[in-house]
Tab-separated table of C-alpha atoms in Angstrom:
chain	number	residue	atom	x	y	z
W	24	UNK	CA	88.999	75.577	119.386
W	25	UNK	CA	92.737	76.098	119.292
W	26	UNK	CA	94.707	73.868	121.606
W	27	UNK	CA	98.365	73.008	121.864
W	28	UNK	CA	97.699	70.034	124.127
W	29	UNK	CA	98.210	66.548	122.775
W	30	UNK	CA	95.718	63.867	123.832
W	31	UNK	CA	98.405	62.593	126.207
W	32	UNK	CA	98.962	65.961	127.865
W	33	UNK	CA	95.236	66.623	128.115
W	34	UNK	CA	94.696	63.219	129.751
W	35	UNK	CA	97.548	63.513	132.224
W	36	UNK	CA	96.399	66.997	133.160
W	37	UNK	CA	93.124	65.469	134.331
W	38	UNK	CA	94.975	63.029	136.568
W	39	UNK	CA	96.815	65.916	138.232
W	40	UNK	CA	93.513	67.584	139.109
W	41	UNK	CA	93.978	70.290	136.467
W	42	UNK	CA	91.497	71.535	133.885
W	43	UNK	CA	91.698	69.896	130.467
W	44	UNK	CA	91.346	71.809	127.219
W	45	UNK	CA	88.635	69.431	126.024
W	46	UNK	CA	86.705	66.320	127.051
W	47	UNK	CA	88.835	63.253	126.279
W	48	UNK	CA	87.250	60.194	124.701
W	49	UNK	CA	88.580	57.055	126.367
W	50	UNK	CA	87.651	53.797	124.641
W	51	UNK	CA	89.367	51.007	126.628
W	52	UNK	CA	91.891	50.624	123.845
W	53	UNK	CA	89.714	51.390	120.857
W	54	UNK	CA	86.776	49.085	121.530
W	55	UNK	CA	84.534	51.042	119.132
W	56	UNK	CA	84.997	52.041	115.502
W	57	UNK	CA	87.130	55.124	114.760
W	58	UNK	CA	85.102	58.265	114.374
W	59	UNK	CA	87.250	59.745	111.640
W	60	UNK	CA	88.116	62.828	113.651
W	61	UNK	CA	91.509	63.639	114.866
W	62	UNK	CA	93.006	64.540	118.179
W	63	UNK	CA	91.120	63.484	121.272
W	64	UNK	CA	90.353	59.804	120.743
W	65	UNK	CA	92.353	57.176	122.622
W	66	UNK	CA	94.493	59.411	124.837
W	67	UNK	CA	95.960	56.273	126.448
W	68	UNK	CA	97.293	53.031	125.066
W	69	UNK	CA	98.055	49.929	127.053
W	70	UNK	CA	101.458	48.304	126.684
W	71	UNK	CA	100.754	44.605	126.340
W	72	UNK	CA	103.418	42.050	127.225
W	73	UNK	CA	102.748	38.502	125.970
W	74	UNK	CA	104.425	36.777	128.906
W	75	UNK	CA	101.431	34.899	130.357
W	76	UNK	CA	98.635	32.938	128.758
W	77	UNK	CA	95.264	34.661	129.106
W	78	UNK	CA	92.939	33.420	126.374
W	79	UNK	CA	93.495	32.288	122.790
W	80	UNK	CA	93.128	34.739	119.959
W	81	UNK	CA	90.084	34.260	117.696
W	82	UNK	CA	90.801	31.777	114.956
W	83	UNK	CA	89.546	31.564	111.407
W	84	UNK	CA	86.274	30.120	112.674
W	85	UNK	CA	85.762	32.884	115.253
W	86	UNK	CA	86.179	33.151	119.028
W	87	UNK	CA	86.934	29.970	120.967
W	88	UNK	CA	83.948	28.225	122.549
W	89	UNK	CA	86.053	27.419	125.599
W	90	UNK	CA	89.548	27.781	126.969
W	91	UNK	CA	91.502	27.336	130.194
W	92	UNK	CA	93.459	30.163	131.790
W	93	UNK	CA	96.925	29.834	133.254
W	94	UNK	CA	95.530	28.989	136.715
W	95	UNK	CA	93.643	26.009	135.331
W	96	UNK	CA	90.193	27.621	135.441
W	97	UNK	CA	87.965	26.491	132.538
W	98	UNK	CA	86.148	29.302	130.739
W	99	UNK	CA	83.272	29.212	128.259
W	100	UNK	CA	81.971	31.773	125.781
W	101	UNK	CA	78.688	32.302	123.976
W	102	UNK	CA	76.884	34.777	121.771
W	103	UNK	CA	74.886	36.195	124.692
W	104	UNK	CA	78.119	37.514	126.265
W	105	UNK	CA	79.557	38.569	122.887
W	106	UNK	CA	82.002	35.710	123.381
W	107	UNK	CA	83.530	37.170	126.514
W	108	UNK	CA	84.955	34.331	128.571
W	109	UNK	CA	83.261	33.454	131.864
W	110	UNK	CA	84.262	30.712	134.324
W	111	UNK	CA	82.371	27.585	133.386
W	112	UNK	CA	79.340	27.173	135.696
W	113	UNK	CA	79.487	24.296	138.186
W	114	UNK	CA	83.026	23.404	137.166
W	115	UNK	CA	85.148	25.324	139.664
W	116	UNK	CA	88.560	24.060	140.680
W	117	UNK	CA	88.553	25.042	144.382
W	118	UNK	CA	85.798	23.996	146.784
W	119	UNK	CA	87.556	24.572	150.117
W	120	UNK	CA	89.480	27.811	150.691
W	121	UNK	CA	91.518	26.168	153.453
W	122	UNK	CA	93.086	23.941	150.779
W	123	UNK	CA	93.895	26.730	148.331
W	124	UNK	CA	97.631	26.018	148.406
W	125	UNK	CA	97.069	22.489	147.092
W	126	UNK	CA	95.268	23.876	144.031
W	127	UNK	CA	96.777	27.300	143.316
W	128	UNK	CA	100.257	26.731	141.949
W	129	UNK	CA	102.806	28.766	140.041
W	130	UNK	CA	101.697	28.483	136.383
W	131	UNK	CA	103.935	26.233	134.366
W	132	UNK	CA	103.948	28.712	131.511
W	133	UNK	CA	105.452	31.493	133.686
W	134	UNK	CA	109.221	31.520	133.249
W	135	UNK	CA	111.528	32.905	135.891
W	136	UNK	CA	111.572	36.736	135.692
W	137	UNK	CA	115.269	36.705	134.766
W	138	UNK	CA	114.582	34.535	131.725
W	139	UNK	CA	112.614	37.247	129.929
W	140	UNK	CA	114.263	39.867	127.732
W	141	UNK	CA	112.388	42.769	129.262
W	142	UNK	CA	113.923	45.434	127.038
W	143	UNK	CA	112.945	43.522	123.896
W	144	UNK	CA	109.438	42.904	125.201
W	145	UNK	CA	109.019	46.574	126.088
W	146	UNK	CA	110.323	47.699	122.705
W	147	UNK	CA	107.834	45.477	120.881
W	148	UNK	CA	104.949	46.589	123.114
W	149	UNK	CA	105.762	50.272	122.636
W	150	UNK	CA	106.490	50.112	118.911
W	151	UNK	CA	102.890	50.894	117.777
W	152	UNK	CA	102.453	53.666	120.351
W	153	UNK	CA	103.247	57.321	119.680
W	154	UNK	CA	104.436	58.402	123.111
W	155	UNK	CA	104.161	62.038	122.133
W	156	UNK	CA	100.444	61.633	121.514
W	157	UNK	CA	99.342	58.823	123.835
W	158	UNK	CA	99.926	58.142	127.510
W	159	UNK	CA	101.181	54.606	128.041
W	160	UNK	CA	99.420	52.539	130.685
W	161	UNK	CA	100.554	49.234	132.121
W	162	UNK	CA	99.394	46.905	134.846
W	163	UNK	CA	99.807	43.299	135.929
W	164	UNK	CA	97.978	41.106	138.411
W	165	UNK	CA	94.623	39.395	138.845
W	166	UNK	CA	92.150	41.335	140.933
W	167	UNK	CA	91.630	39.411	144.186
W	168	UNK	CA	87.832	39.354	143.937
W	169	UNK	CA	87.836	38.124	140.363
W	170	UNK	CA	90.523	35.618	141.275
W	171	UNK	CA	88.693	33.942	144.149
W	172	UNK	CA	85.318	33.889	142.389
W	173	UNK	CA	86.838	32.359	139.266
W	174	UNK	CA	88.403	29.625	141.383
W	175	UNK	CA	85.371	28.969	143.589
W	176	UNK	CA	82.339	30.581	141.970
W	177	UNK	CA	80.423	33.503	143.481
W	178	UNK	CA	78.616	31.629	146.225
W	179	UNK	CA	81.601	29.800	147.688
W	180	UNK	CA	83.937	32.720	147.035
W	181	UNK	CA	81.731	35.158	148.930
W	182	UNK	CA	81.307	32.726	151.794
W	183	UNK	CA	85.068	32.269	151.994
W	184	UNK	CA	85.677	36.033	152.152
W	185	UNK	CA	83.308	36.307	155.122
W	186	UNK	CA	84.076	33.080	156.996
W	187	UNK	CA	87.816	32.700	156.328
W	188	UNK	CA	89.208	36.193	155.716
W	189	UNK	CA	92.671	35.358	157.060
W	190	UNK	CA	93.055	32.377	154.741
W	191	UNK	CA	91.770	34.416	151.801
W	192	UNK	CA	94.400	37.021	152.599
W	193	UNK	CA	97.079	34.329	152.637
W	194	UNK	CA	96.104	33.350	149.094
W	195	UNK	CA	95.917	36.955	147.905
W	196	UNK	CA	99.312	37.696	149.436
W	197	UNK	CA	100.776	34.713	147.579
W	198	UNK	CA	99.141	36.004	144.373
W	199	UNK	CA	100.580	39.495	144.581
W	200	UNK	CA	104.016	38.181	145.514
W	201	UNK	CA	103.913	35.954	142.432
W	202	UNK	CA	103.300	38.989	140.208
W	203	UNK	CA	105.603	41.416	142.025
W	204	UNK	CA	108.964	40.609	140.368
W	205	UNK	CA	107.394	40.555	136.892
W	206	UNK	CA	105.593	43.805	137.578
W	207	UNK	CA	108.748	45.544	138.778
W	208	UNK	CA	110.813	44.440	135.814
W	209	UNK	CA	108.087	45.363	133.323
W	210	UNK	CA	107.574	48.837	134.787
W	211	UNK	CA	111.305	49.489	134.752
W	212	UNK	CA	111.474	48.552	131.067
W	213	UNK	CA	108.257	50.220	129.857
W	214	UNK	CA	108.359	53.369	132.012
W	215	UNK	CA	104.583	53.878	131.759
W	216	UNK	CA	102.764	57.141	132.368
W	217	UNK	CA	99.869	55.447	134.159
W	218	UNK	CA	99.487	52.236	136.146
W	219	UNK	CA	96.313	50.282	135.407
W	220	UNK	CA	94.393	48.020	137.776
W	221	UNK	CA	90.926	46.571	137.999
W	222	UNK	CA	88.577	44.217	139.812
W	223	UNK	CA	84.821	43.926	139.320
W	224	UNK	CA	83.704	43.626	142.943
W	225	UNK	CA	80.246	45.189	142.692
W	226	UNK	CA	76.919	44.470	141.055
W	227	UNK	CA	74.816	47.075	139.284
W	228	UNK	CA	73.014	48.063	142.474
W	229	UNK	CA	75.359	47.236	145.353
W	230	UNK	CA	78.898	46.132	146.173
W	231	UNK	CA	79.362	42.389	146.551
W	232	UNK	CA	81.068	42.721	149.945
W	233	UNK	CA	80.698	45.142	152.828
W	234	UNK	CA	83.209	47.897	153.396
W	235	UNK	CA	84.505	45.998	156.422
W	236	UNK	CA	85.123	42.833	154.403
W	237	UNK	CA	86.566	44.862	151.544
W	238	UNK	CA	89.122	46.490	153.820
W	239	UNK	CA	89.978	43.226	155.533
W	240	UNK	CA	90.395	41.018	152.457
W	241	UNK	CA	90.634	42.914	149.146
W	242	UNK	CA	92.177	46.283	149.959
W	243	UNK	CA	95.589	44.939	151.104
W	244	UNK	CA	96.137	43.414	147.647
W	245	UNK	CA	95.119	46.625	145.889
W	246	UNK	CA	97.538	48.525	148.120
W	247	UNK	CA	100.319	46.083	147.247
W	248	UNK	CA	99.613	46.281	143.523
W	249	UNK	CA	99.525	50.073	143.705
W	250	UNK	CA	102.815	50.370	145.611
W	251	UNK	CA	104.850	50.452	142.408
W	252	UNK	CA	102.742	53.330	141.140
W	253	UNK	CA	102.901	55.290	144.377
W	254	UNK	CA	106.668	54.839	144.606
W	255	UNK	CA	107.030	56.262	141.082
W	256	UNK	CA	104.353	58.940	141.464
W	257	UNK	CA	102.269	57.332	138.714
W	258	UNK	CA	98.512	57.875	138.725
W	259	UNK	CA	96.476	54.673	138.954
W	260	UNK	CA	93.651	53.997	136.528
W	261	UNK	CA	91.183	51.568	138.138
W	262	UNK	CA	88.445	49.640	136.332
W	263	UNK	CA	85.529	48.665	138.573
W	264	UNK	CA	82.018	48.105	137.258
W	265	UNK	CA	78.857	48.433	139.287
W	266	UNK	CA	77.909	50.470	142.333
W	267	UNK	CA	81.295	50.662	144.042
W	268	UNK	CA	81.359	54.292	145.199
W	269	UNK	CA	81.604	53.083	148.812
W	270	UNK	CA	85.197	52.032	148.054
W	271	UNK	CA	86.372	55.341	146.559
W	272	UNK	CA	88.064	56.740	149.680
W	273	UNK	CA	90.192	53.603	149.888
W	274	UNK	CA	90.889	53.556	146.173
W	275	UNK	CA	92.156	57.095	146.425
W	276	UNK	CA	94.636	55.958	149.079
W	277	UNK	CA	95.729	53.165	146.730
W	278	UNK	CA	96.632	55.911	144.263
W	279	UNK	CA	93.585	55.821	142.001
W	280	UNK	CA	93.110	59.024	140.017
W	281	UNK	CA	91.033	57.665	137.115
W	282	UNK	CA	87.970	55.437	137.637
W	283	UNK	CA	86.086	53.694	134.869
W	284	UNK	CA	83.422	52.920	133.829
W	285	UNK	CA	81.856	54.954	136.663
W	286	UNK	CA	78.392	53.575	136.065
W	287	UNK	CA	75.307	55.669	136.633
W	288	UNK	CA	74.007	53.685	139.601
W	289	UNK	CA	76.697	55.530	141.576
W	290	UNK	CA	76.097	59.117	142.682
W	291	UNK	CA	78.702	60.441	140.298
W	292	UNK	CA	78.128	64.116	140.997
W	293	UNK	CA	78.579	63.489	144.713
W	294	UNK	CA	81.796	61.547	144.096
W	295	UNK	CA	83.075	64.291	141.839
W	296	UNK	CA	82.286	66.996	144.371
W	297	UNK	CA	83.827	65.054	147.248
W	298	UNK	CA	87.189	64.630	145.559
W	299	UNK	CA	87.281	68.132	144.122
W	300	UNK	CA	88.864	67.238	140.759
W	301	UNK	CA	91.348	64.784	142.304
W	302	UNK	CA	89.458	61.730	140.983
W	303	UNK	CA	88.539	61.585	137.303
W	304	UNK	CA	85.124	60.164	136.423
W	305	UNK	CA	85.677	58.109	133.266
W	306	UNK	CA	82.298	57.052	131.945
W	307	UNK	CA	78.888	57.874	133.386
W	308	UNK	CA	77.231	56.703	130.167
W	309	UNK	CA	74.337	54.230	130.262
W	310	UNK	CA	72.687	54.089	126.856
W	311	UNK	CA	69.378	52.233	127.251
W	312	UNK	CA	66.786	53.818	124.940
W	313	UNK	CA	63.057	53.327	125.404
W	314	UNK	CA	62.708	51.884	121.890
W	315	UNK	CA	64.425	49.149	119.920
W	316	UNK	CA	68.031	49.943	119.062
W	317	UNK	CA	67.411	49.577	115.333
W	318	UNK	CA	64.798	52.358	115.583
W	319	UNK	CA	67.039	54.850	117.393
W	320	UNK	CA	67.626	58.054	115.435
W	321	UNK	CA	70.933	59.826	115.031
W	322	UNK	CA	69.642	62.941	116.770
W	323	UNK	CA	68.417	60.892	119.752
W	324	UNK	CA	71.869	59.378	120.175
W	325	UNK	CA	73.687	62.688	119.781
W	326	UNK	CA	71.353	64.488	122.193
W	327	UNK	CA	71.778	61.718	124.756
W	328	UNK	CA	75.572	61.977	124.439
W	329	UNK	CA	75.522	65.760	124.870
W	330	UNK	CA	73.388	65.358	127.974
W	331	UNK	CA	75.976	63.142	129.648
W	332	UNK	CA	78.750	65.611	128.872
W	333	UNK	CA	76.641	68.534	130.096
W	334	UNK	CA	76.045	66.762	133.389
W	335	UNK	CA	79.522	65.469	134.206
W	336	UNK	CA	82.096	67.578	132.361
W	337	UNK	CA	81.623	71.018	134.026
W	338	UNK	CA	84.629	71.886	136.166
W	339	UNK	CA	86.816	69.142	134.677
W	340	UNK	CA	87.693	65.757	136.238
W	341	UNK	CA	85.698	63.962	133.546
W	342	UNK	CA	86.492	61.815	130.518
W	343	UNK	CA	83.927	60.273	128.205
W	344	UNK	CA	83.642	56.502	128.019
W	345	UNK	CA	80.574	54.929	126.542
W	346	UNK	CA	78.893	53.194	123.683
W	347	UNK	CA	76.591	50.427	122.628
W	348	UNK	CA	78.250	47.006	122.579
W	349	UNK	CA	75.371	45.274	120.850
W	350	UNK	CA	74.583	41.593	120.483
W	351	UNK	CA	76.774	39.520	118.217
W	352	UNK	CA	74.065	39.651	115.539
W	353	UNK	CA	73.726	43.456	115.799
W	354	UNK	CA	77.229	44.576	114.935
W	355	UNK	CA	76.098	46.792	112.051
W	356	UNK	CA	73.633	48.603	114.338
W	357	UNK	CA	76.267	48.923	117.074
W	358	UNK	CA	78.801	50.348	114.610
W	359	UNK	CA	76.365	53.026	113.463
W	360	UNK	CA	75.289	54.020	116.979
W	361	UNK	CA	78.869	54.177	118.209
W	362	UNK	CA	79.953	56.307	115.265
W	363	UNK	CA	77.236	58.809	116.189
W	364	UNK	CA	78.356	58.741	119.822
W	365	UNK	CA	82.062	59.179	119.193
W	366	UNK	CA	81.701	61.866	116.547
W	367	UNK	CA	79.486	63.821	118.932
W	368	UNK	CA	82.123	63.598	121.663
W	369	UNK	CA	84.799	64.595	119.176
W	370	UNK	CA	82.871	67.710	118.189
W	371	UNK	CA	80.744	68.764	121.161
W	372	UNK	CA	83.238	67.534	123.730
W	373	UNK	CA	86.151	69.115	121.914
W	374	UNK	CA	84.525	72.561	122.159
W	375	UNK	CA	82.889	72.081	125.550
W	376	UNK	CA	85.268	74.198	127.611
W	377	UNK	CA	85.358	76.873	124.926
W	378	UNK	CA	81.644	77.680	125.090
């Protein structure tokens, strides 16, 4: 297939509701091994600014067993989560939402916005990115659902959202106002193509909160975070796992034009039809074979990948996102499976609209 579109142009075309030349392969910043093929991988690249403490980098002995984030929440890691950090069970720092302002304080590590050299930070963040080839994404701010559940745990956090919505909103409003001046200065310096947001507020089979509670407590913060994007006519890329399709109308009003990982428990074809190419499905890939992963054949993996593209790519408004993460002791198997997946997208997906 002959195309003059760069990965960046092809990706941004999707966000405008236009037909792409080929199916992009989005990888959340290159989470899987390179496929060895050329043009369509990683159409976006996040500009990372090291201005707040998130979690320590892996050391010589591997990922940290525990760490504390800038809000004082202790996190733990283990092999079962591939060393992703999760709030430490039964060690939450807030047990009464009405007292949030005695616990949630401006992080000591956060300097005044005027103390940062924003131009220098932006230059360093953009240095490894080819802006001709990749769309730059940027976002800043804890998702309100993830924020309250990390402070209080799921049980107490959910109860607080239902029983004390006004107080929860007070805390979320404080949170977004804390981030606002940093966000404005960073966007002015970076000049991103896409604004990124995210909040995992749904389980595999259902959202964690009703639409009523969502609109009362969480949506105002999303709207505030998205204001910078709407004011600059930037499309919003929103990460939300689980069955969250009930929130899509509101997300669209926030400015969301790309949604990942768009998991298969949602009715993705219905969502795609409803928004008529105005909302890009990024994902729709749930690789759970009927046999052990180390017995999966290359053809099985490639056929499965083609099936996802055949289902979701017709008519546009689709980008591939998927793979096998694997357990920490299965990295060689995961690398092989993901190479088969990504090379299939790079070949079959690259020619899909030319069939």
